[in-house]
CSV table of C-alpha atoms and ligand atoms in Angstrom, one decimal:
chain,number,residue,atom,x,y,z
A,146,UNK,CA,74.4,57.9,75.9
A,147,UNK,CA,75.3,61.6,75.3
A,148,UNK,CA,74.8,62.9,71.8
A,149,UNK,CA,77.8,63.1,69.4
A,150,UNK,CA,79.6,66.5,69.7
A,151,UNK,CA,78.6,68.9,66.9
A,152,UNK,CA,81.4,69.5,64.4
A,153,UNK,CA,82.5,73.0,63.7
A,154,UNK,CA,83.8,72.8,60.1
A,155,UNK,CA,85.9,76.0,60.4
A,156,UNK,CA,87.5,75.0,63.7
A,157,UNK,CA,88.2,71.5,62.3
A,158,UNK,CA,89.9,73.1,59.3
A,159,UNK,CA,92.1,75.2,61.6
A,160,UNK,CA,93.1,72.0,63.3
A,161,UNK,CA,94.2,70.6,60.0
A,162,UNK,CA,91.2,68.7,58.6
A,163,UNK,CA,90.5,69.7,55.0
A,164,UNK,CA,86.8,70.0,54.1
A,165,UNK,CA,85.1,69.1,50.9
A,166,UNK,CA,84.2,72.8,50.3
A,167,UNK,CA,86.1,75.4,52.3
A,168,UNK,CA,84.4,77.0,55.3
A,169,UNK,CA,84.0,80.7,54.9
A,170,UNK,CA,84.1,83.9,56.9
A,171,UNK,CA,84.9,87.5,55.9
A,172,UNK,CA,87.4,89.8,57.5
A,173,UNK,CA,85.5,92.8,58.9
A,174,UNK,CA,82.2,90.9,58.3
A,175,UNK,CA,80.4,93.2,60.8
A,176,UNK,CA,80.6,96.8,59.7
A,177,UNK,CA,79.6,99.7,57.6
A,178,UNK,CA,78.4,97.8,54.5
A,179,UNK,CA,75.5,96.5,56.6
A,180,UNK,CA,72.6,99.0,57.1
A,181,UNK,CA,71.7,97.3,60.5
A,182,UNK,CA,75.3,98.0,61.6
A,183,UNK,CA,75.1,101.7,60.6
A,184,UNK,CA,71.8,102.0,62.5
A,185,UNK,CA,73.4,100.9,65.7
A,186,UNK,CA,76.6,102.9,65.1
A,187,UNK,CA,74.5,106.1,64.7
A,188,UNK,CA,72.9,105.5,68.1
A,189,UNK,CA,76.2,105.2,70.1
A,190,UNK,CA,78.3,108.2,70.9
A,191,UNK,CA,81.6,106.7,69.9
A,192,UNK,CA,83.1,103.7,68.2
A,193,UNK,CA,84.9,102.6,71.4
A,194,UNK,CA,81.6,102.9,73.3
A,195,UNK,CA,80.2,100.3,70.8
A,196,UNK,CA,83.3,98.0,71.5
A,197,UNK,CA,82.8,98.3,75.2
A,198,UNK,CA,79.0,97.7,75.2
A,199,UNK,CA,78.5,93.9,75.5
A,200,UNK,CA,74.8,94.1,74.3
A,201,UNK,CA,75.5,96.1,71.2
A,202,UNK,CA,78.8,94.5,70.4
A,203,UNK,CA,77.1,91.1,70.6
A,204,UNK,CA,74.3,92.3,68.4
A,205,UNK,CA,76.6,93.6,65.6
A,206,UNK,CA,78.7,90.4,65.8
A,207,UNK,CA,75.6,88.4,65.1
A,208,UNK,CA,74.3,90.6,62.3
A,209,UNK,CA,76.3,89.1,59.4
A,210,UNK,CA,75.4,85.6,60.5
A,211,UNK,CA,71.7,86.3,60.3
A,212,UNK,CA,72.1,87.4,56.6
A,213,UNK,CA,74.7,85.0,55.3
A,214,UNK,CA,75.6,81.3,55.8
A,215,UNK,CA,79.0,82.0,57.3
A,216,UNK,CA,80.9,79.4,59.3
A,217,UNK,CA,82.2,81.8,62.0
A,218,UNK,CA,81.4,84.8,64.1
A,219,UNK,CA,84.3,87.2,64.9
A,220,UNK,CA,84.2,89.2,68.1
A,221,UNK,CA,83.2,92.8,67.4
A,222,UNK,CA,86.0,94.9,68.8
A,223,UNK,CA,89.1,96.6,67.4
A,224,UNK,CA,92.9,96.0,67.5
A,225,UNK,CA,93.3,99.4,69.2
A,226,UNK,CA,91.4,98.5,72.4
A,227,UNK,CA,94.9,97.3,73.7
A,228,UNK,CA,96.5,100.8,73.5
A,229,UNK,CA,93.3,102.2,74.9
A,230,UNK,CA,93.4,99.7,77.8
A,231,UNK,CA,97.1,100.5,78.4
A,232,UNK,CA,96.1,104.1,79.0
A,233,UNK,CA,97.1,105.7,75.7
A,234,UNK,CA,94.5,108.2,74.4
A,235,UNK,CA,92.6,106.6,71.5
A,236,UNK,CA,89.7,108.0,69.5
A,237,UNK,CA,88.0,107.2,66.2
A,238,UNK,CA,87.0,110.1,63.9
A,239,UNK,CA,84.1,109.2,61.7
A,240,UNK,CA,85.2,108.6,58.2
A,241,UNK,CA,88.9,109.3,59.1
A,242,UNK,CA,90.0,106.3,61.1
A,243,UNK,CA,91.8,106.1,64.5
A,244,UNK,CA,93.7,108.9,66.2
A,245,UNK,CA,96.1,108.2,69.1
A,246,UNK,CA,98.3,110.5,71.1
A,247,UNK,CA,101.6,109.6,69.5
A,248,UNK,CA,103.9,107.6,71.8
A,249,UNK,CA,107.5,109.0,72.3
A,250,UNK,CA,110.5,106.9,73.4
A,251,UNK,CA,110.4,108.6,76.9
A,252,UNK,CA,106.6,108.1,77.2
A,253,UNK,CA,106.6,104.3,77.8
A,254,UNK,CA,106.5,104.8,81.5
A,255,UNK,CA,103.0,106.3,81.1
A,256,UNK,CA,101.6,103.0,79.8
A,257,UNK,CA,99.7,101.1,82.5
A,258,UNK,CA,100.0,97.3,81.8
A,259,UNK,CA,98.8,96.3,85.3
A,260,UNK,CA,95.1,97.2,85.2
A,261,UNK,CA,94.6,96.6,81.5
A,262,UNK,CA,92.6,93.4,81.6
A,263,UNK,CA,90.0,95.0,83.9
A,264,UNK,CA,89.5,97.7,81.3
A,265,UNK,CA,88.8,94.9,78.7
A,266,UNK,CA,86.3,93.1,80.9
A,267,UNK,CA,83.3,94.3,78.8
A,268,UNK,CA,85.0,92.8,75.6
A,269,UNK,CA,85.4,89.5,77.4
A,270,UNK,CA,81.8,89.6,78.5
A,271,UNK,CA,80.9,90.1,74.8
A,272,UNK,CA,82.8,86.9,74.0
A,273,UNK,CA,80.8,84.8,76.4
A,274,UNK,CA,77.5,86.3,75.2
A,275,UNK,CA,78.4,85.5,71.6
A,276,UNK,CA,79.3,82.0,72.7
A,277,UNK,CA,75.9,81.4,74.2
A,278,UNK,CA,74.1,83.0,71.2
A,279,UNK,CA,75.6,81.2,68.2
A,280,UNK,CA,74.7,77.8,66.8
A,281,UNK,CA,76.9,75.0,67.9
A,282,UNK,CA,78.3,74.4,64.4
A,283,UNK,CA,79.6,78.0,64.2
A,284,UNK,CA,83.2,78.8,65.2
A,285,UNK,CA,83.8,81.8,67.5
A,286,UNK,CA,86.9,83.8,66.4
A,287,UNK,CA,88.6,86.1,68.9
A,288,UNK,CA,91.5,88.3,67.9
A,289,UNK,CA,94.0,91.0,68.7
A,290,UNK,CA,96.3,93.1,66.6
A,291,UNK,CA,99.9,91.8,66.4
A,292,UNK,CA,102.5,93.9,68.3
A,293,UNK,CA,104.1,95.5,65.3
A,294,UNK,CA,100.8,96.6,63.7
A,295,UNK,CA,99.5,98.0,67.0
A,296,UNK,CA,102.8,99.7,67.6
A,297,UNK,CA,102.6,101.5,64.1
A,298,UNK,CA,99.4,103.2,65.4
A,299,UNK,CA,100.7,103.8,68.9
A,300,UNK,CA,103.9,105.5,67.5
A,301,UNK,CA,102.5,107.2,64.4
A,302,UNK,CA,99.2,108.2,66.0
A,303,UNK,CA,97.2,107.1,63.0
A,304,UNK,CA,97.2,104.8,60.0
A,305,UNK,CA,99.9,105.6,57.4
A,306,UNK,CA,100.9,104.1,54.0
A,307,UNK,CA,104.6,103.5,54.9
A,308,UNK,CA,104.7,103.3,58.7
A,309,UNK,CA,107.8,105.5,58.6
A,310,UNK,CA,107.4,106.8,62.2
A,311,UNK,CA,107.3,103.4,63.7
A,312,UNK,CA,110.1,102.0,61.5
A,313,UNK,CA,112.4,104.9,62.4
A,314,UNK,CA,111.5,104.6,66.1
A,315,UNK,CA,112.6,100.9,66.0
A,316,UNK,CA,115.9,101.9,64.3
A,317,UNK,CA,116.7,104.9,66.4
A,318,UNK,CA,115.4,103.8,69.8
A,319,UNK,CA,116.0,100.0,69.9
A,320,UNK,CA,115.8,99.7,73.7
A,321,UNK,CA,112.5,101.7,74.0
A,322,UNK,CA,111.1,99.7,71.0
A,323,UNK,CA,112.0,96.4,72.6
A,324,UNK,CA,110.4,97.5,75.8
A,325,UNK,CA,107.2,98.4,73.9
A,326,UNK,CA,107.2,95.0,72.1
A,327,UNK,CA,107.5,93.3,75.5
A,328,UNK,CA,104.6,95.2,76.9
A,329,UNK,CA,102.4,94.4,73.8
A,330,UNK,CA,103.5,90.7,73.7
A,331,UNK,CA,102.6,90.2,77.3
A,332,UNK,CA,99.3,92.2,77.0
A,333,UNK,CA,98.3,90.2,73.9
A,334,UNK,CA,99.0,86.8,75.6
A,335,UNK,CA,96.9,87.7,78.6
A,336,UNK,CA,94.1,89.1,76.5
A,337,UNK,CA,94.0,86.1,74.1
A,338,UNK,CA,94.1,83.6,76.9
A,339,UNK,CA,91.1,85.3,78.6
A,340,UNK,CA,89.3,85.3,75.2
A,341,UNK,CA,89.8,81.5,75.0
A,342,UNK,CA,88.6,81.1,78.6
A,343,UNK,CA,85.5,83.3,77.8
A,344,UNK,CA,84.6,80.9,74.9
A,345,UNK,CA,86.6,81.7,71.8
A,346,UNK,CA,87.4,78.6,69.7
A,347,UNK,CA,90.1,80.2,67.6
A,348,UNK,CA,92.0,83.5,67.6
A,349,UNK,CA,93.4,85.5,64.8
A,350,UNK,CA,96.5,87.6,65.0
A,351,UNK,CA,96.0,90.6,62.7
A,352,UNK,CA,99.4,91.7,61.4
A,353,UNK,CA,97.9,94.2,58.9
A,354,UNK,CA,101.1,96.1,58.4
A,355,UNK,CA,103.6,93.3,57.7
A,356,UNK,CA,104.6,95.2,54.6
A,357,UNK,CA,107.4,97.7,54.1
A,358,UNK,CA,109.9,95.8,56.2
A,359,UNK,CA,113.3,94.5,55.2
A,360,UNK,CA,114.1,90.9,56.1
A,361,UNK,CA,115.8,91.8,59.4
A,362,UNK,CA,113.0,94.1,60.5
A,363,UNK,CA,110.5,91.5,59.5
A,364,UNK,CA,112.2,88.8,61.5
A,365,UNK,CA,112.5,91.0,64.6
A,366,UNK,CA,109.3,93.0,64.5
A,367,UNK,CA,106.9,90.5,62.9
A,368,UNK,CA,108.0,86.9,63.3
A,369,UNK,CA,109.6,87.0,66.8
A,370,UNK,CA,106.7,88.8,68.6
A,371,UNK,CA,104.1,86.6,66.9
A,372,UNK,CA,106.1,83.5,67.8
A,373,UNK,CA,106.3,84.7,71.5
A,374,UNK,CA,102.5,85.2,71.5
A,375,UNK,CA,101.8,81.8,70.1
A,376,UNK,CA,104.1,80.1,72.5
A,377,UNK,CA,102.8,82.2,75.5
A,378,UNK,CA,99.2,81.5,74.7
A,379,UNK,CA,99.8,77.8,74.3
A,380,UNK,CA,101.6,77.6,77.6
A,381,UNK,CA,98.3,78.4,79.2
A,382,UNK,CA,95.9,77.0,76.6
A,383,UNK,CA,97.6,73.8,75.2
A,384,UNK,CA,97.3,73.5,71.4
A,385,UNK,CA,95.4,76.7,71.2
A,386,UNK,CA,94.2,77.1,67.5
A,387,UNK,CA,95.7,80.2,66.0
A,388,UNK,CA,95.3,81.9,62.6
A,389,UNK,CA,98.1,84.4,61.7
A,390,UNK,CA,97.4,87.1,59.1
A,391,UNK,CA,100.7,88.8,58.1
A,392,UNK,CA,99.4,91.1,55.4
A,393,UNK,CA,102.1,92.0,52.9
A,394,UNK,CA,104.6,89.3,54.2
A,395,UNK,CA,105.1,88.2,50.5
A,396,UNK,CA,108.4,86.1,50.3
A,397,UNK,CA,108.5,85.9,54.1
A,398,UNK,CA,105.3,83.7,54.5
A,399,UNK,CA,107.3,80.5,54.8
A,400,UNK,CA,109.6,81.6,57.6
A,401,UNK,CA,106.6,83.4,59.3
A,402,UNK,CA,104.7,80.1,59.3
A,403,UNK,CA,107.6,77.9,60.3
A,404,UNK,CA,108.8,80.0,63.2
A,405,UNK,CA,105.5,81.3,64.6
A,406,UNK,CA,103.8,77.9,64.7
A,407,UNK,CA,100.4,79.3,63.7
A,408,UNK,CA,97.9,76.6,62.5
A,409,UNK,CA,96.7,78.7,59.6
A,410,UNK,CA,98.3,81.5,57.6
A,411,UNK,CA,96.1,84.2,56.2
A,412,UNK,CA,97.1,85.0,52.6
A,413,UNK,CA,96.6,88.6,51.3
A,414,UNK,CA,95.2,89.0,47.8
A,415,UNK,CA,98.4,90.3,46.3
A,416,UNK,CA,100.1,86.9,47.0
A,417,UNK,CA,99.8,84.5,44.1
A,418,UNK,CA,97.9,81.4,45.1
A,419,UNK,CA,100.4,79.1,43.4
A,420,UNK,CA,103.3,80.8,45.2
A,421,UNK,CA,101.6,80.4,48.7
A,422,UNK,CA,100.7,76.8,47.9
A,423,UNK,CA,104.3,76.0,46.9
A,424,UNK,CA,105.9,77.9,49.8
A,425,UNK,CA,104.0,76.4,52.6
A,426,UNK,CA,104.0,72.8,53.9
A,427,UNK,CA,101.0,70.8,52.5
A,428,UNK,CA,99.6,70.0,56.0
A,429,UNK,CA,99.5,73.7,57.0
A,430,UNK,CA,96.1,75.5,56.6
A,431,UNK,CA,95.7,78.7,54.6
A,432,UNK,CA,93.0,81.3,54.7
A,433,UNK,CA,92.1,83.7,51.9
A,434,UNK,CA,92.5,85.3,49.5
A,435,UNK,CA,89.9,87.1,47.3
A,436,UNK,CA,90.6,90.8,46.4
A,437,UNK,CA,87.9,92.7,48.3
A,438,UNK,CA,87.3,94.8,45.2
A,439,UNK,CA,86.3,91.7,43.2
A,440,UNK,CA,83.5,91.4,45.8
A,441,UNK,CA,82.5,95.0,45.2
A,442,UNK,CA,82.4,94.4,41.5
A,443,UNK,CA,80.7,91.0,41.8
A,444,UNK,CA,79.4,88.8,39.0
A,445,UNK,CA,81.2,86.3,36.8
A,446,UNK,CA,84.7,87.6,37.4
A,447,UNK,CA,84.2,87.1,41.1
A,448,UNK,CA,82.7,83.6,40.8
A,449,UNK,CA,85.6,82.6,38.4
A,450,UNK,CA,88.2,83.8,40.8
A,451,UNK,CA,86.6,82.1,43.8
A,452,UNK,CA,86.8,78.8,42.0
A,453,UNK,CA,90.4,79.4,41.0
A,454,UNK,CA,91.3,80.1,44.6
A,455,UNK,CA,89.5,77.0,45.9
A,456,UNK,CA,91.2,74.8,43.2
A,457,UNK,CA,94.6,76.4,43.9
A,458,UNK,CA,94.4,75.4,47.6
A,459,UNK,CA,92.7,72.0,47.0
A,460,UNK,CA,95.6,70.0,48.3
A,461,UNK,CA,95.5,71.4,51.9
A,462,UNK,CA,93.2,72.7,54.7
A,463,UNK,CA,91.6,75.9,53.3
A,464,UNK,CA,89.4,78.6,54.9
A,465,UNK,CA,87.8,80.8,52.3
A,466,UNK,CA,88.1,84.6,53.1
A,467,UNK,CA,89.0,87.8,51.4
A,468,UNK,CA,92.6,88.8,51.2
A,469,UNK,CA,91.9,91.9,53.4
A,470,UNK,CA,88.8,93.4,55.0
A,471,UNK,CA,85.5,94.0,53.3
A,472,UNK,CA,85.0,97.6,52.2
A,473,UNK,CA,81.9,99.7,53.1
A,474,UNK,CA,80.9,100.0,49.3
A,475,UNK,CA,80.3,96.3,49.1
A,476,UNK,CA,76.8,95.4,47.8
A,477,UNK,CA,75.0,92.9,50.1
A,478,UNK,CA,73.8,90.7,47.1
A,479,UNK,CA,77.5,90.2,46.1
A,480,UNK,CA,78.2,88.8,49.6
A,481,UNK,CA,75.3,86.4,49.2
A,482,UNK,CA,76.7,85.3,45.8
A,483,UNK,CA,80.1,84.9,47.3
A,484,UNK,CA,79.0,82.6,50.1
A,485,UNK,CA,76.8,80.6,47.7
A,486,UNK,CA,79.7,80.2,45.3
A,487,UNK,CA,82.1,79.0,48.0
A,488,UNK,CA,79.5,76.6,49.3
A,489,UNK,CA,78.9,75.3,45.8
A,490,UNK,CA,75.1,76.0,45.9
B,61,1CP,O1,82.8,104.0,62.8
B,61,1CP,C1,83.0,102.8,62.5
B,61,1CP,O2,82.1,102.0,62.3
B,61,1CP,C2,84.5,102.4,62.4
B,61,1CP,C3,84.8,101.4,61.5
B,61,1CP,C4,85.5,100.2,62.2
B,61,1CP,C5,85.0,98.9,62.4
B,61,1CP,C6,83.7,98.4,61.9
B,61,1CP,C7,86.8,100.3,62.8
B,61,1CP,C8,87.7,101.4,63.0
B,61,1CP,N1,87.0,99.0,63.4
B,61,1CP,C9,86.0,98.2,63.1
B,61,1CP,C10,85.8,96.8,63.6
B,61,1CP,C11,86.9,95.8,63.5
B,61,1CP,N2,88.3,96.2,63.4
B,61,1CP,C12,86.9,94.5,63.6
B,61,1CP,C13,85.5,93.8,63.9
B,61,1CP,C14,85.2,92.4,63.7
B,61,1CP,C15,84.9,92.1,62.2
B,61,1CP,O3,85.8,91.7,61.5
B,61,1CP,O4,83.7,92.1,61.8
B,61,1CP,C16,88.1,93.9,63.5
B,61,1CP,C17,88.6,92.5,63.4
B,61,1CP,C18,89.0,95.0,63.3
B,61,1CP,C19,90.5,94.9,63.2
B,61,1CP,C20,91.3,96.1,62.8
B,61,1CP,N3,91.2,97.4,63.2
B,61,1CP,C21,92.4,96.0,62.0
B,61,1CP,C22,93.0,94.7,61.4
B,61,1CP,C23,92.2,94.3,60.2
B,61,1CP,C24,92.5,95.1,58.9
B,61,1CP,O5,91.5,95.6,58.3
B,61,1CP,O6,93.7,95.2,58.5
B,61,1CP,C25,93.0,97.3,61.8
B,61,1CP,C26,94.2,97.7,61.0
B,61,1CP,C27,92.2,98.2,62.6
B,61,1CP,C28,92.4,99.6,62.9
B,61,1CP,C29,91.2,100.4,62.4
B,61,1CP,N4,90.0,100.5,63.2
B,61,1CP,C30,89.1,101.2,62.5
B,61,1CP,C31,89.6,101.5,61.2
B,61,1CP,C32,88.9,102.2,60.2
B,61,1CP,C33,90.9,100.9,61.2
B,61,1CP,C34,91.9,101.0,60.0
B,61,1CP,C35,92.5,102.3,59.9
B,61,1CP,C36,93.6,102.3,58.9
B,61,1CP,O7,93.3,102.0,57.7
B,61,1CP,O8,94.8,102.6,59.2
């Protein structure tokens, strides 16, 4: 008789099975708050080189799992490898974030969708290496940036607080914008399908800039492209487990969840727990939503808030996480306390 398959509590939660205590991972769990990450980062010439080195990317993916009792590994890469693989110039300035050659409406013809998966082959190699390295009860999370969020960087050339360049591009050049969304939707589907085939258990769609959009723009630029990705991925990977994180979606989380068909909705920390719980069907999973600065400050306020969040989502599948990425100033002992608190130990 073959042994019973090992249960992955986080994957089981994504598939709709609530756990006694929520499984936990941390957005941006590999990164600059870890000295062992900074040591590797200093040795490589550029951030993209790190993303495209399967040995090093696997190593930094595993680093947080060696320190903390997390339930998932997330592929170490970045949402901007898609524009890079499409042929747009992308670089990362230390301490300043990403810089891209801004995309103009007449520049779409220069994007090269055909060979882009070949360019991402090292990232897919990283996925299979992580798969062989992690314990069987750990869930492997793959990801990509959602089309709107990726487009804000492609059009604006950098991060911005209001995404005005991309919002105006969408309004002034609707045809070019629709063409860009089509390219990104198709690229994301192909990329996520290959991540599943390389060993990812779950994928997350990072829509980090779902804020600042009116309801029409939200429906067209956030909901519809994410819906197409979920549908397109599941056409090739039936029932593919997918987490969607529409940061800033606020009052739009219910239509986002209903129309996209994601298994789990990531809740940002500004969204009230009670609001999210009332807005979403009880069978739908949620992920979140501790303010990352509560983790920086640590102590009793953090423990209290963690318990409030767990109690607030007690009636449904829940994955514990921050409500946005961990920040570099975070003390490691606070992460230890966070994980112990979530696990109830
Ligand atoms: O030099 C360095 O070390 C650069 C810092 C860094 C790191 C560690 C960047 C540049 N990206 C990453 C890794 C990363 N990015 C991961 C790795 C896996 C993990 O979670 O451990 C993931 C999932 C991302 C996703 C990502 N990149 C998002 C979505 C999540 C979010 O925080 O909203 C976004 C918006 C980016 C763009 C990006 N890449 C890097 C930075 C500093 C940024 C944000 C820039 C901005 O604020 O506009």
